[in-house]
PDB file of C-alpha atoms in Angstrom:
ATOM      1  CA  MET A   1     -41.404  -5.523 -46.368  1.00 80.00           C
ATOM      2  CA  ARG A   2     -42.453  -3.767 -49.678  1.00 88.00           C
ATOM      3  CA  PRO A   3     -40.228  -4.964 -52.526  1.00 89.00           C
ATOM      4  CA  ASP A   4     -38.597  -2.308 -54.742  1.00 93.00           C
ATOM      5  CA  PHE A   5     -39.619  -2.341 -58.486  1.00 96.00           C
ATOM      6  CA  ASP A   6     -36.606  -4.560 -59.606  1.00 95.00           C
ATOM      7  CA  THR A   7     -37.515  -7.171 -57.002  1.00 93.00           C
ATOM      8  CA  TYR A   8     -41.187  -6.866 -57.808  1.00 95.00           C
ATOM      9  CA  ALA A   9     -40.645  -7.453 -61.574  1.00 96.00           C
ATOM     10  CA  MET A  10     -38.087 -10.201 -60.979  1.00 95.00           C
ATOM     11  CA  ARG A  11     -40.843 -11.879 -58.761  1.00 92.00           C
ATOM     12  CA  LEU A  12     -43.174 -11.589 -61.455  1.00 94.00           C
ATOM     13  CA  THR A  13     -40.918 -13.433 -63.963  1.00 94.00           C
ATOM     14  CA  TYR A  14     -41.274 -16.504 -62.057  1.00 91.00           C
ATOM     15  CA  ILE A  15     -44.862 -16.132 -61.837  1.00 91.00           C
ATOM     16  CA  VAL A  16     -45.218 -15.822 -65.519  1.00 94.00           C
ATOM     17  CA  ALA A  17     -42.817 -18.636 -66.061  1.00 91.00           C
ATOM     18  CA  GLN A  18     -45.532 -21.041 -64.758  1.00 88.00           C
ATOM     19  CA  ARG A  19     -47.466 -20.721 -68.088  1.00 91.00           C
ATOM     20  CA  ALA A  20     -44.489 -22.042 -70.042  1.00 91.00           C
ATOM     21  CA  THR A  21     -44.946 -25.390 -72.019  1.00 89.00           C
ATOM     22  CA  CYS A  22     -41.323 -26.512 -72.578  1.00 86.00           C
ATOM     23  CA  PRO A  23     -40.484 -28.895 -69.688  1.00 81.00           C
ATOM     24  CA  ARG A  24     -36.840 -28.415 -70.285  1.00 80.00           C
ATOM     25  CA  ARG A  25     -36.977 -25.003 -68.635  1.00 83.00           C
ATOM     26  CA  HIS A  26     -39.793 -22.813 -67.463  1.00 88.00           C
ATOM     27  CA  VAL A  27     -38.594 -19.363 -68.516  1.00 93.00           C
ATOM     28  CA  GLY A  28     -40.545 -15.966 -67.770  1.00 95.00           C
ATOM     29  CA  ALA A  29     -39.995 -12.384 -68.898  1.00 97.00           C
ATOM     30  CA  VAL A  30     -41.530  -9.035 -67.933  1.00 98.00           C
ATOM     31  CA  LEU A  31     -41.148  -5.596 -69.763  1.00 98.00           C
ATOM     32  CA  MET A  32     -41.602  -2.621 -67.475  1.00 98.00           C
ATOM     33  CA  ASP A  33     -41.437   0.960 -68.470  1.00 97.00           C
ATOM     34  CA  SER A  34     -39.768   4.026 -67.096  1.00 96.00           C
ATOM     35  CA  GLU A  35     -42.842   4.652 -64.883  1.00 97.00           C
ATOM     36  CA  HIS A  36     -42.599   1.127 -63.401  1.00 97.00           C
ATOM     37  CA  ARG A  37     -45.790  -0.097 -65.499  1.00 97.00           C
ATOM     38  CA  ILE A  38     -45.823  -3.548 -66.630  1.00 97.00           C
ATOM     39  CA  VAL A  39     -46.197  -3.359 -70.644  1.00 97.00           C
ATOM     40  CA  ALA A  40     -46.073  -7.066 -71.394  1.00 98.00           C
ATOM     41  CA  THR A  41     -45.144 -10.321 -69.941  1.00 98.00           C
ATOM     42  CA  GLY A  42     -43.811 -13.511 -72.000  1.00 97.00           C
ATOM     43  CA  TYR A  43     -43.072 -17.127 -71.371  1.00 96.00           C
ATOM     44  CA  ASN A  44     -41.256 -19.839 -73.610  1.00 94.00           C
ATOM     45  CA  GLY A  45     -43.818 -22.029 -75.393  1.00 93.00           C
ATOM     46  CA  ALA A  46     -44.673 -23.165 -79.097  1.00 92.00           C
ATOM     47  CA  PRO A  47     -45.997 -20.770 -81.746  1.00 92.00           C
ATOM     48  CA  ARG A  48     -49.657 -20.045 -81.519  1.00 90.00           C
ATOM     49  CA  LYS A  49     -52.045 -22.979 -82.834  1.00 90.00           C
ATOM     50  CA  GLU A  50     -48.872 -25.258 -82.793  1.00 91.00           C
ATOM     51  CA  ALA A  51     -48.708 -28.392 -80.391  1.00 89.00           C
ATOM     52  CA  SER A  52     -46.572 -27.663 -77.249  1.00 87.00           C
ATOM     53  CA  CYS A  53     -43.751 -29.568 -75.808  1.00 85.00           C
ATOM     54  CA  ASP A  54     -45.774 -30.557 -72.864  1.00 83.00           C
ATOM     55  CA  SER A  55     -48.261 -32.387 -75.391  1.00 84.00           C
ATOM     56  CA  VAL A  56     -46.064 -33.830 -78.087  1.00 86.00           C
ATOM     57  CA  GLY A  57     -42.613 -33.598 -76.458  1.00 82.00           C
ATOM     58  CA  CYS A  58     -39.630 -31.518 -77.239  1.00 81.00           C
ATOM     59  CA  LEU A  59     -37.875 -30.946 -80.618  1.00 84.00           C
ATOM     60  CA  ILE A  60     -34.218 -31.275 -79.577  1.00 79.00           C
ATOM     61  CA  VAL A  61     -31.537 -30.212 -82.220  1.00 81.00           C
ATOM     62  CA  ASP A  62     -27.991 -30.008 -80.769  1.00 76.00           C
ATOM     63  CA  GLY A  63     -29.095 -30.269 -77.188  1.00 73.00           C
ATOM     64  CA  HIS A  64     -31.801 -27.487 -77.343  1.00 77.00           C
ATOM     65  CA  CYS A  65     -35.437 -27.486 -78.004  1.00 82.00           C
ATOM     66  CA  HIS A  66     -36.358 -25.780 -81.261  1.00 84.00           C
ATOM     67  CA  ARG A  67     -39.970 -26.127 -80.912  1.00 87.00           C
ATOM     68  CA  THR A  68     -40.233 -22.989 -78.619  1.00 90.00           C
ATOM     69  CA  ILE A  69     -40.323 -19.266 -78.800  1.00 93.00           C
ATOM     70  CA  HIS A  70     -38.234 -17.797 -76.089  1.00 94.00           C
ATOM     71  CA  ALA A  71     -39.926 -16.038 -73.268  1.00 96.00           C
ATOM     72  CA  GLU A  72     -38.265 -12.662 -74.097  1.00 97.00           C
ATOM     73  CA  SER A  73     -39.270 -12.784 -77.832  1.00 96.00           C
ATOM     74  CA  ASN A  74     -42.830 -13.464 -76.977  1.00 96.00           C
ATOM     75  CA  CYS A  75     -42.619 -10.512 -74.436  1.00 97.00           C
ATOM     76  CA  ILE A  76     -41.364  -7.982 -77.093  1.00 96.00           C
ATOM     77  CA  ASP A  77     -43.882  -9.399 -79.705  1.00 96.00           C
ATOM     78  CA  TYR A  78     -46.739  -8.786 -77.323  1.00 95.00           C
ATOM     79  CA  ALA A  79     -45.502  -5.383 -76.630  1.00 96.00           C
ATOM     80  CA  GLY A  80     -44.879  -4.127 -80.110  1.00 95.00           C
ATOM     81  CA  ARG A  81     -43.945  -0.558 -80.320  1.00 95.00           C
ATOM     82  CA  PHE A  82     -44.562  -0.130 -76.622  1.00 97.00           C
ATOM     83  CA  ALA A  83     -41.425  -2.180 -75.928  1.00 97.00           C
ATOM     84  CA  SER A  84     -39.161   0.770 -76.747  1.00 97.00           C
ATOM     85  CA  GLY A  85     -37.534   2.434 -73.870  1.00 97.00           C
ATOM     86  CA  CYS A  86     -38.623  -0.659 -71.619  1.00 98.00           C
ATOM     87  CA  ALA A  87     -36.578  -2.614 -69.285  1.00 98.00           C
ATOM     88  CA  LEU A  88     -36.515  -6.434 -69.583  1.00 98.00           C
ATOM     89  CA  PHE A  89     -36.524  -8.761 -66.677  1.00 97.00           C
ATOM     90  CA  CYS A  90     -36.026 -12.391 -67.267  1.00 96.00           C
ATOM     91  CA  THR A  91     -35.381 -15.544 -65.073  1.00 93.00           C
ATOM     92  CA  VAL A  92     -32.326 -16.442 -67.166  1.00 92.00           C
ATOM     93  CA  THR A  93     -29.739 -14.817 -69.402  1.00 91.00           C
ATOM     94  CA  PRO A  94     -31.198 -13.912 -72.833  1.00 93.00           C
ATOM     95  CA  CYS A  95     -29.993 -16.104 -75.790  1.00 91.00           C
ATOM     96  CA  TRP A  96     -27.859 -14.527 -78.601  1.00 91.00           C
ATOM     97  CA  ASP A  97     -30.887 -14.359 -81.048  1.00 92.00           C
ATOM     98  CA  CYS A  98     -33.361 -12.866 -78.232  1.00 94.00           C
ATOM     99  CA  SER A  99     -30.542 -10.367 -77.547  1.00 95.00           C
ATOM    100  CA  LYS A 100     -30.548  -8.971 -81.133  1.00 96.00           C
ATOM    101  CA  ARG A 101     -34.293  -8.688 -80.899  1.00 96.00           C
ATOM    102  CA  LEU A 102     -34.001  -6.727 -77.658  1.00 97.00           C
ATOM    103  CA  ILE A 103     -31.571  -4.286 -79.047  1.00 98.00           C
ATOM    104  CA  ASN A 104     -33.875  -3.721 -82.337  1.00 97.00           C
ATOM    105  CA  ALA A 105     -36.973  -3.291 -79.984  1.00 97.00           C
ATOM    106  CA  GLY A 106     -35.287  -0.558 -78.198  1.00 98.00           C
ATOM    107  CA  ILE A 107     -34.687  -2.091 -74.851  1.00 98.00           C
ATOM    108  CA  THR A 108     -32.746   0.059 -72.476  1.00 98.00           C
ATOM    109  CA  ARG A 109     -31.817  -2.237 -69.647  1.00 98.00           C
ATOM    110  CA  VAL A 110     -31.916  -6.120 -69.227  1.00 97.00           C
ATOM    111  CA  VAL A 111     -31.990  -7.698 -65.751  1.00 96.00           C
ATOM    112  CA  TYR A 112     -31.644 -11.425 -65.375  1.00 94.00           C
ATOM    113  CA  ASP A 113     -31.501 -13.814 -62.549  1.00 91.00           C
ATOM    114  CA  ASP A 114     -29.956 -16.964 -63.593  1.00 87.00           C
ATOM    115  CA  HIS A 115     -27.274 -17.760 -65.991  1.00 85.00           C
ATOM    116  CA  TYR A 116     -28.350 -20.351 -68.813  1.00 81.00           C
ATOM    117  CA  GLU A 117     -26.101 -21.568 -71.560  1.00 79.00           C
ATOM    118  CA  SER A 118     -28.007 -21.431 -74.700  1.00 75.00           C
ATOM    119  CA  ARG A 119     -27.363 -22.482 -78.127  1.00 72.00           C
ATOM    120  CA  TYR A 120     -24.252 -21.304 -80.104  1.00 72.00           C
ATOM    121  CA  GLY A 121     -22.219 -21.383 -76.782  1.00 75.00           C
ATOM    122  CA  LYS A 122     -22.420 -17.566 -76.825  1.00 77.00           C
ATOM    123  CA  SER A 123     -24.414 -16.841 -73.494  1.00 79.00           C
ATOM    124  CA  MET A 124     -21.415 -15.868 -71.543  1.00 84.00           C
ATOM    125  CA  ASP A 125     -20.940 -13.019 -74.565  1.00 88.00           C
ATOM    126  CA  VAL A 126     -24.478 -11.602 -74.415  1.00 91.00           C
ATOM    127  CA  PRO A 127     -24.188  -9.181 -71.737  1.00 91.00           C
ATOM    128  CA  ASP A 128     -21.160  -7.501 -73.491  1.00 93.00           C
ATOM    129  CA  PHE A 129     -22.939  -7.675 -76.888  1.00 93.00           C
ATOM    130  CA  LEU A 130     -25.929  -5.951 -75.253  1.00 95.00           C
ATOM    131  CA  ARG A 131     -23.771  -3.324 -73.461  1.00 96.00           C
ATOM    132  CA  ASN A 132     -21.718  -2.614 -76.990  1.00 96.00           C
ATOM    133  CA  ALA A 133     -25.107  -1.725 -78.271  1.00 97.00           C
ATOM    134  CA  GLY A 134     -25.823   0.860 -75.361  1.00 97.00           C
ATOM    135  CA  VAL A 135     -28.168  -1.627 -73.288  1.00 97.00           C
ATOM    136  CA  GLU A 136     -27.574  -1.596 -69.428  1.00 97.00           C
ATOM    137  CA  VAL A 137     -27.334  -5.181 -68.316  1.00 95.00           C
ATOM    138  CA  GLU A 138     -27.422  -6.459 -64.589  1.00 94.00           C
ATOM    139  CA  ARG A 139     -27.495  -9.983 -63.203  1.00 92.00           C
ATOM    140  CA  PHE A 140     -29.735  -9.841 -60.206  1.00 90.00           C
ATOM    141  CA  ASP A 141     -28.219 -10.549 -56.600  1.00 87.00           C
ATOM    142  CA  ALA A 142     -28.856 -14.216 -56.056  1.00 78.00           C
ATOM    143  CA  GLY A 143     -29.542 -13.533 -52.318  1.00 81.00           C
ATOM    144  CA  ARG A 144     -32.613 -11.104 -53.184  1.00 84.00           C
ATOM    145  CA  MET A 145     -34.417 -14.015 -54.856  1.00 83.00           C
ATOM    146  CA  ALA A 146     -33.271 -16.940 -52.558  1.00 80.00           C
ATOM    147  CA  ARG A 147     -36.237 -16.928 -50.257  1.00 80.00           C
ATOM    148  CA  PHE A 148     -38.690 -16.251 -52.902  1.00 82.00           C
ATOM    149  CA  LYS A 149     -37.743 -19.348 -54.795  1.00 78.00           C
ATOM    150  CA  GLU A 150     -38.119 -21.196 -51.469  1.00 77.00           C
ATOM    151  CA  LEU A 151     -41.374 -20.228 -51.218  1.00 76.00           C
ATOM    152  CA  LEU A 152     -42.376 -21.111 -54.708  1.00 75.00           C
ATOM    153  CA  ALA A 153     -40.848 -24.438 -54.397  1.00 71.00           C
ATOM    154  CA  MET A 154     -43.160 -25.042 -51.577  1.00 64.00           C
ATOM    155  CA  VAL A 155     -46.052 -24.571 -53.656  1.00 63.00           C
ATOM    156  CA  ASP A 156     -44.553 -26.815 -56.422  1.00 59.00           C
ATOM    157  CA  VAL A 157     -43.740 -23.955 -58.996  1.00 55.00           C
ATOM    158  CA  PRO A 158     -40.799 -25.187 -61.260  1.00 54.00           C
ATOM    159  CA  VAL A 159     -38.042 -22.691 -60.676  1.00 53.00           C
ATOM    160  CA  ASP A 160     -34.848 -25.170 -61.406  1.00 48.00           C
ATOM    161  CA  LEU A 161     -35.313 -27.206 -64.412  1.00 43.00           C
ATOM    162  CA  ALA A 162     -32.225 -26.115 -66.217  1.00 41.00           C
ATOM    163  CA  VAL A 163     -29.668 -28.406 -67.432  1.00 39.00           C
ATOM    164  CA  THR A 164     -26.460 -27.630 -69.363  1.00 36.00           C
ATOM    165  CA  PRO A 165     -26.624 -28.862 -72.878  1.00 36.00           C
ATOM    166  CA  PRO A 166     -24.154 -31.480 -73.690  1.00 35.00           C
ATOM    167  CA  GLY A 167     -20.832 -30.061 -73.984  1.00 37.00           C
ATOM    168  CA  GLY A 168     -22.396 -26.610 -72.869  1.00 40.00           C
ATOM    169  CA  THR A 169     -19.734 -24.183 -71.439  1.00 42.00           C
ATOM    170  CA  ARG A 170     -19.639 -24.186 -67.634  1.00 48.00           C
ATOM    171  CA  ILE A 171     -19.368 -20.950 -65.696  1.00 49.00           C
ATOM    172  CA  SER A 172     -17.499 -20.054 -62.532  1.00 54.00           C
ATOM    173  CA  PRO A 173     -18.869 -21.306 -59.465  1.00 56.00           C
ATOM    174  CA  GLY A 174     -18.808 -17.386 -58.179  1.00 54.00           C
ATOM    175  CA  ALA A 175     -21.230 -16.624 -61.029  1.00 50.00           C
ATOM    176  CA  CYS A 176     -23.784 -19.580 -60.668  1.00 50.00           C
ATOM    177  CA  ALA A 177     -26.857 -18.019 -58.977  1.00 46.00           C
ATOM    178  CA  VAL A 178     -28.443 -21.358 -58.043  1.00 49.00           C
ATOM    179  CA  HIS A 179     -26.310 -24.548 -57.752  1.00 54.00           C
ATOM    180  CA  ARG A 180     -28.148 -27.341 -59.329  1.00 54.00           C
ATOM    181  CA  PHE A 181     -26.539 -30.675 -57.952  1.00 59.00           C
ATOM    182  CA  ALA A 182     -26.783 -33.674 -60.152  1.00 54.00           C
ATOM    183  CA  GLU A 183     -27.712 -36.704 -58.119  1.00 52.00           C
ATOM    184  CA  ALA A 184     -25.221 -39.012 -60.219  1.00 57.00           C
ATOM    185  CA  ASP A 185     -21.995 -37.231 -58.993  1.00 62.00           C
ATOM    186  CA  GLY A 186     -23.048 -34.380 -56.627  1.00 66.00           C
ATOM    187  CA  ALA A 187     -21.741 -31.808 -59.077  1.00 69.00           C
ATOM    188  CA  CYS A 188     -23.673 -28.430 -59.977  1.00 63.00           C
ATOM    189  CA  VAL A 189     -24.719 -28.991 -63.464  1.00 53.00           C
ATOM    190  CA  MET A 190     -23.997 -25.462 -64.409  1.00 50.00           C
ATOM    191  CA  CYS A 191     -20.652 -24.716 -62.900  1.00 60.00           C
ATOM    192  CA  GLY A 192     -19.173 -28.143 -61.789  1.00 64.00           C
ATOM    193  CA  LEU A 193     -19.007 -27.184 -57.919  1.00 69.00           C
ATOM    194  CA  ARG A 194     -19.176 -30.254 -55.881  1.00 69.00           C
ATOM    195  CA  ASP A 195     -22.143 -30.668 -53.266  1.00 64.00           C
ATOM    196  CA  SER A 196     -20.436 -30.217 -49.888  1.00 61.00           C
ATOM    197  CA  SER A 197     -23.527 -31.299 -48.094  1.00 55.00           C
ATOM    198  CA  GLY A 198     -22.484 -34.836 -48.060  1.00 45.00           C
ATOM    199  CA  SER A 199     -25.818 -35.845 -49.731  1.00 42.00           C
ATOM    200  CA  ALA A 200     -24.238 -37.093 -52.965  1.00 37.00           C
TER     201      ALA A 200
END
């Protein structure tokens, strides 16, 4: 079945994420204009001409990698002035810093697939922060991406590498798009829900 434009853009974010160079999580972002044209793409990775995490390892400070530029930031950097008026689609919740940049770039809509608790412990506040600036924010319906993620996993595309930082805020089970059950205790690392499959 032919996907609608939101689904089309969100699927592209996961294709773009394959280019990411930080093994902690592969993140992809896509900017789409009001005519549904792709304006720019971005993925997380080290700055130009700098060694990547894949080559020299992550630079972890307070549980987060500081070597990489986030996918959303790279996306709006590549788009430049053409970012204004666009919708941004991203595999995960934008962080607080990226959200400030999205507002200044003139992004009118943000659609994300997965919640990710980024630095500062402010990720739960990001949607309201963006809305207060007049940006429409929507979490993509998890059911619409489930089958696509299954297909990506079949071809070894990493779609599920996130780990909640030490001390990171857990979200409610109902808000968790894709549960990541830790093998040690059978609990989702994002929301704490216990695996009921009996595998743990």
